PDB file of C-alpha atoms in Angstrom:
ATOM      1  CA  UNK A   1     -38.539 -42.263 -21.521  1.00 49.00           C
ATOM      2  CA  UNK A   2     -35.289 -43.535 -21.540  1.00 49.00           C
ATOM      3  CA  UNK A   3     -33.765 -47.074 -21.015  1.00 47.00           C
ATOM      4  CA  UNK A   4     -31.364 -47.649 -17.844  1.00 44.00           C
ATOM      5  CA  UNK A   5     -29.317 -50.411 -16.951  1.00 48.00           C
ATOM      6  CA  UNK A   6     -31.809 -53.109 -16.333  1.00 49.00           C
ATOM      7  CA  UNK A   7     -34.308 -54.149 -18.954  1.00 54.00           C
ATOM      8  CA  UNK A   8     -36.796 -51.649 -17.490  1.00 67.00           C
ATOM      9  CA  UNK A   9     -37.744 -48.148 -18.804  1.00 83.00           C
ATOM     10  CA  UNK A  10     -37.625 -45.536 -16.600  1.00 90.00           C
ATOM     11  CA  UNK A  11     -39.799 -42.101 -16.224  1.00 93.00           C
ATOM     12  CA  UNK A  12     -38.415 -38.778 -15.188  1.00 94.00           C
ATOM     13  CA  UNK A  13     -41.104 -37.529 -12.913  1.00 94.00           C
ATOM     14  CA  UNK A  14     -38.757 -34.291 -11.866  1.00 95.00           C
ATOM     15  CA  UNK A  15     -35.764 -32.623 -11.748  1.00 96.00           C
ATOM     16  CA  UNK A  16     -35.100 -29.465  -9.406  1.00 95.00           C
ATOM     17  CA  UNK A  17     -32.215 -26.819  -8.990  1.00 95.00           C
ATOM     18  CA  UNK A  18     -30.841 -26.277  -5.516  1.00 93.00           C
ATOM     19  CA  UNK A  19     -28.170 -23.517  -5.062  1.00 93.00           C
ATOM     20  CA  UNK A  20     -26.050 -22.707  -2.400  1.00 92.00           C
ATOM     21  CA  UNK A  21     -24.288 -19.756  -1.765  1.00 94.00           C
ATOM     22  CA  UNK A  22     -20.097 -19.792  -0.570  1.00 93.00           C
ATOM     23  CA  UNK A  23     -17.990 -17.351  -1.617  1.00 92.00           C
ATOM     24  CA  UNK A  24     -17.691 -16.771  -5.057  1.00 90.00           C
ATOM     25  CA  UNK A  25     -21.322 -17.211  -6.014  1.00 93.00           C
ATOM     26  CA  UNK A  26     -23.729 -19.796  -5.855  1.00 94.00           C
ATOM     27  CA  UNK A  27     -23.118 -23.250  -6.373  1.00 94.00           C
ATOM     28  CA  UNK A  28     -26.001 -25.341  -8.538  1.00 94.00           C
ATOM     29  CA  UNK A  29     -26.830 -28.975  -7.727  1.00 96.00           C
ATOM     30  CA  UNK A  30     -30.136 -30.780  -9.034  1.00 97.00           C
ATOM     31  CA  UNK A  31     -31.972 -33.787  -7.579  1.00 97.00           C
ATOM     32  CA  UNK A  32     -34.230 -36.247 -10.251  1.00 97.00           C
ATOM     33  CA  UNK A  33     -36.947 -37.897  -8.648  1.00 97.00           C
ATOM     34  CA  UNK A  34     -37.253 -41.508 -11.076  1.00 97.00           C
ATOM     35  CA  UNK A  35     -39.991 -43.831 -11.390  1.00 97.00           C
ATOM     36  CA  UNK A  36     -39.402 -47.531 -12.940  1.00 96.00           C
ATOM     37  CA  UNK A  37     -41.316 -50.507 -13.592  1.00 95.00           C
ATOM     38  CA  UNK A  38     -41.785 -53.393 -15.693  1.00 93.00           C
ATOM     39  CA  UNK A  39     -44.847 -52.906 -16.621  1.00 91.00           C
ATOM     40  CA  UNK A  40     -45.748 -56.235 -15.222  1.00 92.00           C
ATOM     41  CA  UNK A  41     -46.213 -55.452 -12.049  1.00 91.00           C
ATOM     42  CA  UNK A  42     -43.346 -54.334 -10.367  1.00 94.00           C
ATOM     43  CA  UNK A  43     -42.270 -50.687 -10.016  1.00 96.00           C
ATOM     44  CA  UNK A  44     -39.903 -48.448  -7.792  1.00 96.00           C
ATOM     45  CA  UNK A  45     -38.707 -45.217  -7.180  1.00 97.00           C
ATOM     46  CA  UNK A  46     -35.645 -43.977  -6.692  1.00 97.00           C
ATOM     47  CA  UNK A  47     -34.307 -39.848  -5.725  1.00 96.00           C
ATOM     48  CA  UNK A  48     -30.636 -38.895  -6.522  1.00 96.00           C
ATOM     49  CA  UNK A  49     -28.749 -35.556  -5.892  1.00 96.00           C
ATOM     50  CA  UNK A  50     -25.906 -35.093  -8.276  1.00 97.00           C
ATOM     51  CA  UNK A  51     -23.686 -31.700  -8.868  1.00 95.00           C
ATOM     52  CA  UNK A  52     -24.783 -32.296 -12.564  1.00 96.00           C
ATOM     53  CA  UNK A  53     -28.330 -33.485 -14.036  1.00 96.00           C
ATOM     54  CA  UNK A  54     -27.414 -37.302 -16.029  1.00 96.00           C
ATOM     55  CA  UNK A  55     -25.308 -37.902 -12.622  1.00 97.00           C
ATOM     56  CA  UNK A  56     -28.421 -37.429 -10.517  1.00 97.00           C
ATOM     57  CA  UNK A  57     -31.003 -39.298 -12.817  1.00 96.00           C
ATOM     58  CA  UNK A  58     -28.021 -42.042 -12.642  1.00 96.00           C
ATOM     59  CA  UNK A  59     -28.224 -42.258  -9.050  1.00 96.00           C
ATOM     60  CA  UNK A  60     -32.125 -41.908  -9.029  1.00 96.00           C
ATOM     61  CA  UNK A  61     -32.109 -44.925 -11.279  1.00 96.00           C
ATOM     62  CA  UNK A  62     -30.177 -47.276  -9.360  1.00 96.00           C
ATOM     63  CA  UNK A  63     -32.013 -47.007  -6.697  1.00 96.00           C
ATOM     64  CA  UNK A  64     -35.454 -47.029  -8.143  1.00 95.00           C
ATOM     65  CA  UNK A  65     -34.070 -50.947  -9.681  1.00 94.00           C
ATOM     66  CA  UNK A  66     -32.734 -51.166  -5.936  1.00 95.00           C
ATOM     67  CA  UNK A  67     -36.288 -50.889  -4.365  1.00 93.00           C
ATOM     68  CA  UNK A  68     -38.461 -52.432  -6.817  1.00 94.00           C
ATOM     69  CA  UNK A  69     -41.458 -53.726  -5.355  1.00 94.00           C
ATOM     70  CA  UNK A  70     -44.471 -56.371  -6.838  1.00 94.00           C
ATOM     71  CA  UNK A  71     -47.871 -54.897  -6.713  1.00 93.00           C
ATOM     72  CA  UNK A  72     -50.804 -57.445  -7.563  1.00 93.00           C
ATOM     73  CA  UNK A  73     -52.732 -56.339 -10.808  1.00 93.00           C
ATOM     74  CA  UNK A  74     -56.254 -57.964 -11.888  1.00 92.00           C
ATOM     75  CA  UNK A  75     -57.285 -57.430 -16.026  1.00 91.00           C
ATOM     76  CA  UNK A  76     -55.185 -54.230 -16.172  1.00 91.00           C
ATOM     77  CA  UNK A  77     -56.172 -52.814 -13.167  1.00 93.00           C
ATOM     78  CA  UNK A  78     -55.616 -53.098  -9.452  1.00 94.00           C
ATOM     79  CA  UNK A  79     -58.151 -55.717  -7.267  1.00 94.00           C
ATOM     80  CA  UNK A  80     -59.848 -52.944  -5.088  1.00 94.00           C
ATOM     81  CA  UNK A  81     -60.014 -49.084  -4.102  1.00 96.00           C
ATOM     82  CA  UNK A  82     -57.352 -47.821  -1.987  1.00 97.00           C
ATOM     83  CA  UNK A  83     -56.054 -45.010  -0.080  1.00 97.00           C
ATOM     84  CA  UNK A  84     -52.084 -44.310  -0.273  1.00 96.00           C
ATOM     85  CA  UNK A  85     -50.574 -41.919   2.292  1.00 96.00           C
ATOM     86  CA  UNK A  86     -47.312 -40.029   2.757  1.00 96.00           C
ATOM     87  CA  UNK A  87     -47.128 -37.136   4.852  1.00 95.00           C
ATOM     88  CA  UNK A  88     -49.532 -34.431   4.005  1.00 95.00           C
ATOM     89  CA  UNK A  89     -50.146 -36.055   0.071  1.00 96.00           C
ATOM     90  CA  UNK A  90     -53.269 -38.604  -0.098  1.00 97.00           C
ATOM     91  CA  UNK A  91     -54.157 -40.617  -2.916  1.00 97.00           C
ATOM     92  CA  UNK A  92     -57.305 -42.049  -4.031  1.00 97.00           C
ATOM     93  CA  UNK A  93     -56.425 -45.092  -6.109  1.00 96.00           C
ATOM     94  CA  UNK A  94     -60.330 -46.502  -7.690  1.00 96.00           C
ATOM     95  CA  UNK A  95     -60.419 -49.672  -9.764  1.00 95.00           C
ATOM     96  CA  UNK A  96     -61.202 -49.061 -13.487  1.00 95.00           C
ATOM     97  CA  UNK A  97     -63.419 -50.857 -16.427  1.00 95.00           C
ATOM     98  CA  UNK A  98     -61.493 -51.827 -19.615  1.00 94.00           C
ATOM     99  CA  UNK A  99     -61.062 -48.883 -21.831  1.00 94.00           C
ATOM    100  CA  UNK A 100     -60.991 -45.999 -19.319  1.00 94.00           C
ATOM    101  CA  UNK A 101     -57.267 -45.737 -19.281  1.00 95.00           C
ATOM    102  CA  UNK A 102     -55.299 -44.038 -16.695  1.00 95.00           C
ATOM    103  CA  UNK A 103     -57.193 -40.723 -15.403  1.00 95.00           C
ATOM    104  CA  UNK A 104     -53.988 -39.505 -13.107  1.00 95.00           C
ATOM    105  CA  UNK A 105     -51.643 -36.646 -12.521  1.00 94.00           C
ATOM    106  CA  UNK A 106     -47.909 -36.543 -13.637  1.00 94.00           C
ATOM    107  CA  UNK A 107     -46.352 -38.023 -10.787  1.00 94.00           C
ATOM    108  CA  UNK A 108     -49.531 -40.773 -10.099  1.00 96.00           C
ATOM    109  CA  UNK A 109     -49.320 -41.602 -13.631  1.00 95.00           C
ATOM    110  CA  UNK A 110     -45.558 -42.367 -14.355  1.00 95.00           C
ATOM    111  CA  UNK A 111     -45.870 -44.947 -11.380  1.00 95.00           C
ATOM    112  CA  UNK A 112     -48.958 -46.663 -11.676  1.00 94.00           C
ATOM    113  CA  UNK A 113     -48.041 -46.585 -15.976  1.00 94.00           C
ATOM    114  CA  UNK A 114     -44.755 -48.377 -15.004  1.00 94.00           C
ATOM    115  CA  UNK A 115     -46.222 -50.776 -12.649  1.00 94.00           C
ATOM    116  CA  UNK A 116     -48.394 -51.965 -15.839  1.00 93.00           C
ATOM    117  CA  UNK A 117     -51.857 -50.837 -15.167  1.00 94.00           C
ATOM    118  CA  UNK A 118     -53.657 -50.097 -17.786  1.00 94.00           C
ATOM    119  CA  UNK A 119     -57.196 -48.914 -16.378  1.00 96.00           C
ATOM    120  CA  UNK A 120     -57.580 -46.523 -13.225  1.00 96.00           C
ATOM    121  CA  UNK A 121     -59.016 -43.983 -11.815  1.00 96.00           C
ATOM    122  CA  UNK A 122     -57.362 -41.550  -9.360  1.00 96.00           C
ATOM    123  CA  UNK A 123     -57.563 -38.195  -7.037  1.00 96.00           C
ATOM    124  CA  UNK A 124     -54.804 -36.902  -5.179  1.00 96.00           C
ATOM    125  CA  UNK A 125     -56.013 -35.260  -1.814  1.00 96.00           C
ATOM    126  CA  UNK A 126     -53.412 -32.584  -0.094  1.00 96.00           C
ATOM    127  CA  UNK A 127     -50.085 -31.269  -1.215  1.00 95.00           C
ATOM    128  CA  UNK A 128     -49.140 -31.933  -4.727  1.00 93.00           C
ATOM    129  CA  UNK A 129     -45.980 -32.290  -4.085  1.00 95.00           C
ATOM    130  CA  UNK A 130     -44.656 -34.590  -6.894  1.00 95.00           C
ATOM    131  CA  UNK A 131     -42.442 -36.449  -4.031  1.00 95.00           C
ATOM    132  CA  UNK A 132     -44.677 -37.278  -1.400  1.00 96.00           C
ATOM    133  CA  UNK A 133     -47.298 -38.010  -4.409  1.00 96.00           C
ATOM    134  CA  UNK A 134     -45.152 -40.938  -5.605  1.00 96.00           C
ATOM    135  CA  UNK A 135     -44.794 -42.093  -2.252  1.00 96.00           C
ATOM    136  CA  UNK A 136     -48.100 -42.415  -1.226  1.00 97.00           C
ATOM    137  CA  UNK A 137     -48.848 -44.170  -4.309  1.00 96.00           C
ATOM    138  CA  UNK A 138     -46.198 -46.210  -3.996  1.00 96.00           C
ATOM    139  CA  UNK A 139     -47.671 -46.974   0.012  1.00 96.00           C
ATOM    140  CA  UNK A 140     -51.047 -47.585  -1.691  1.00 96.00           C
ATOM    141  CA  UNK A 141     -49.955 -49.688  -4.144  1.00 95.00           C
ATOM    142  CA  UNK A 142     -48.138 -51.592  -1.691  1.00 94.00           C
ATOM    143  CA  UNK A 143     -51.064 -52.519  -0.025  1.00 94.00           C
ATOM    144  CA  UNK A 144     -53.056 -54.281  -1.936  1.00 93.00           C
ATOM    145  CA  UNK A 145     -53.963 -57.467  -2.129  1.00 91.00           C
ATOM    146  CA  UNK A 146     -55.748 -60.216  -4.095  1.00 89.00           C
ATOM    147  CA  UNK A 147     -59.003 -61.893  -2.764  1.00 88.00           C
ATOM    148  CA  UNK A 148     -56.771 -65.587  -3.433  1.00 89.00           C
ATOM    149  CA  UNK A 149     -54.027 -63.601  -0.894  1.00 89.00           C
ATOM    150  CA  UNK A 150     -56.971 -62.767   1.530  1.00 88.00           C
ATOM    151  CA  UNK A 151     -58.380 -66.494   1.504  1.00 89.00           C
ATOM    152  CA  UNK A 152     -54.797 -68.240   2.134  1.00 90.00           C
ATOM    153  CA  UNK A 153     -54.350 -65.351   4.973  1.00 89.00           C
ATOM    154  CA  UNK A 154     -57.380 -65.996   6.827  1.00 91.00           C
ATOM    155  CA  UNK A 155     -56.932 -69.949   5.762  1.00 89.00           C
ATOM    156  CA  UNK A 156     -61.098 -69.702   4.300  1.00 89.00           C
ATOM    157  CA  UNK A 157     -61.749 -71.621   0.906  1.00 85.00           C
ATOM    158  CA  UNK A 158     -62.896 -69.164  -2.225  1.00 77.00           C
TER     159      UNK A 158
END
């Protein structure tokens, strides 16, 4: 975990190695896929293809601080269950108790870690593809909302 530009850490989720072939051999490039957060409540993700590995987790980065987004959190957790969704990757986001920690997957865990939660339980459903998993969690954590958010929407009294 490394610290980029802004005052928030950033996660590595992956890095792959994409070749293609011309003439006198194949030419590498790589792609970093880059989770960061605040751990306050806002997180992002950002996916940058570079010729070399620092210049793609560079570009990853800036636009993970681009597309930062708030997600509501209640005691360290999130206010209710929730399904994310992205393609053929589902994920099963479950409120937690204080102390359980964060029972996740690689990818589900650098997001929901740099988004500041603290207790949840998970289950990703479907392809594991580290990608799509981020952003379905992302469109699950994105989502949610507060029961004072729910009262002000539908204008009732709590």
């Amino acid at each position: 975990m490394s610290q980029g530009r802004g005052d928030s850490p950033e996660k590595t989720v992956q890095i792959r190695r994409c070749s293609c072939v011309v003439k006198g051999g194949r030419r590498f490039s790589f792609t970093a896929l880059v989770v960061t957060g605040n751990s306050q409540g806002k997180v992002g993700y950002g996916y940058g293809k570079a010729i070399e590995v620092p210049l793609a987790i560079e570009k990853a980065t800036k636009q993970a601080n681009r597309q930062m987004k708030d997600i509501p959190l209640v005691d360290g957790t999130i206010p209710h269950k929730v399904i994310g969704s992205y393609r053929s990757s589902k994920v099963i986001l479950i409120p937690a108790r204080p102390g359980t920690g964060i029972i996740a997957g690689e990818a589900v865990r650098a997001v929901v870690e740099s988004a500041g939660v603290t207790d949840i339980l998970t289950k990703s459903i479907g392809s594991s593809n580290p990608v799509n998993l981020v952003k379905a969690v992302m469109q699950g954590l994105e989502s949610l909302r507060t029961r004072e958010t729910v009262a002000t929407l539908r204008g009732v009294e709590l």
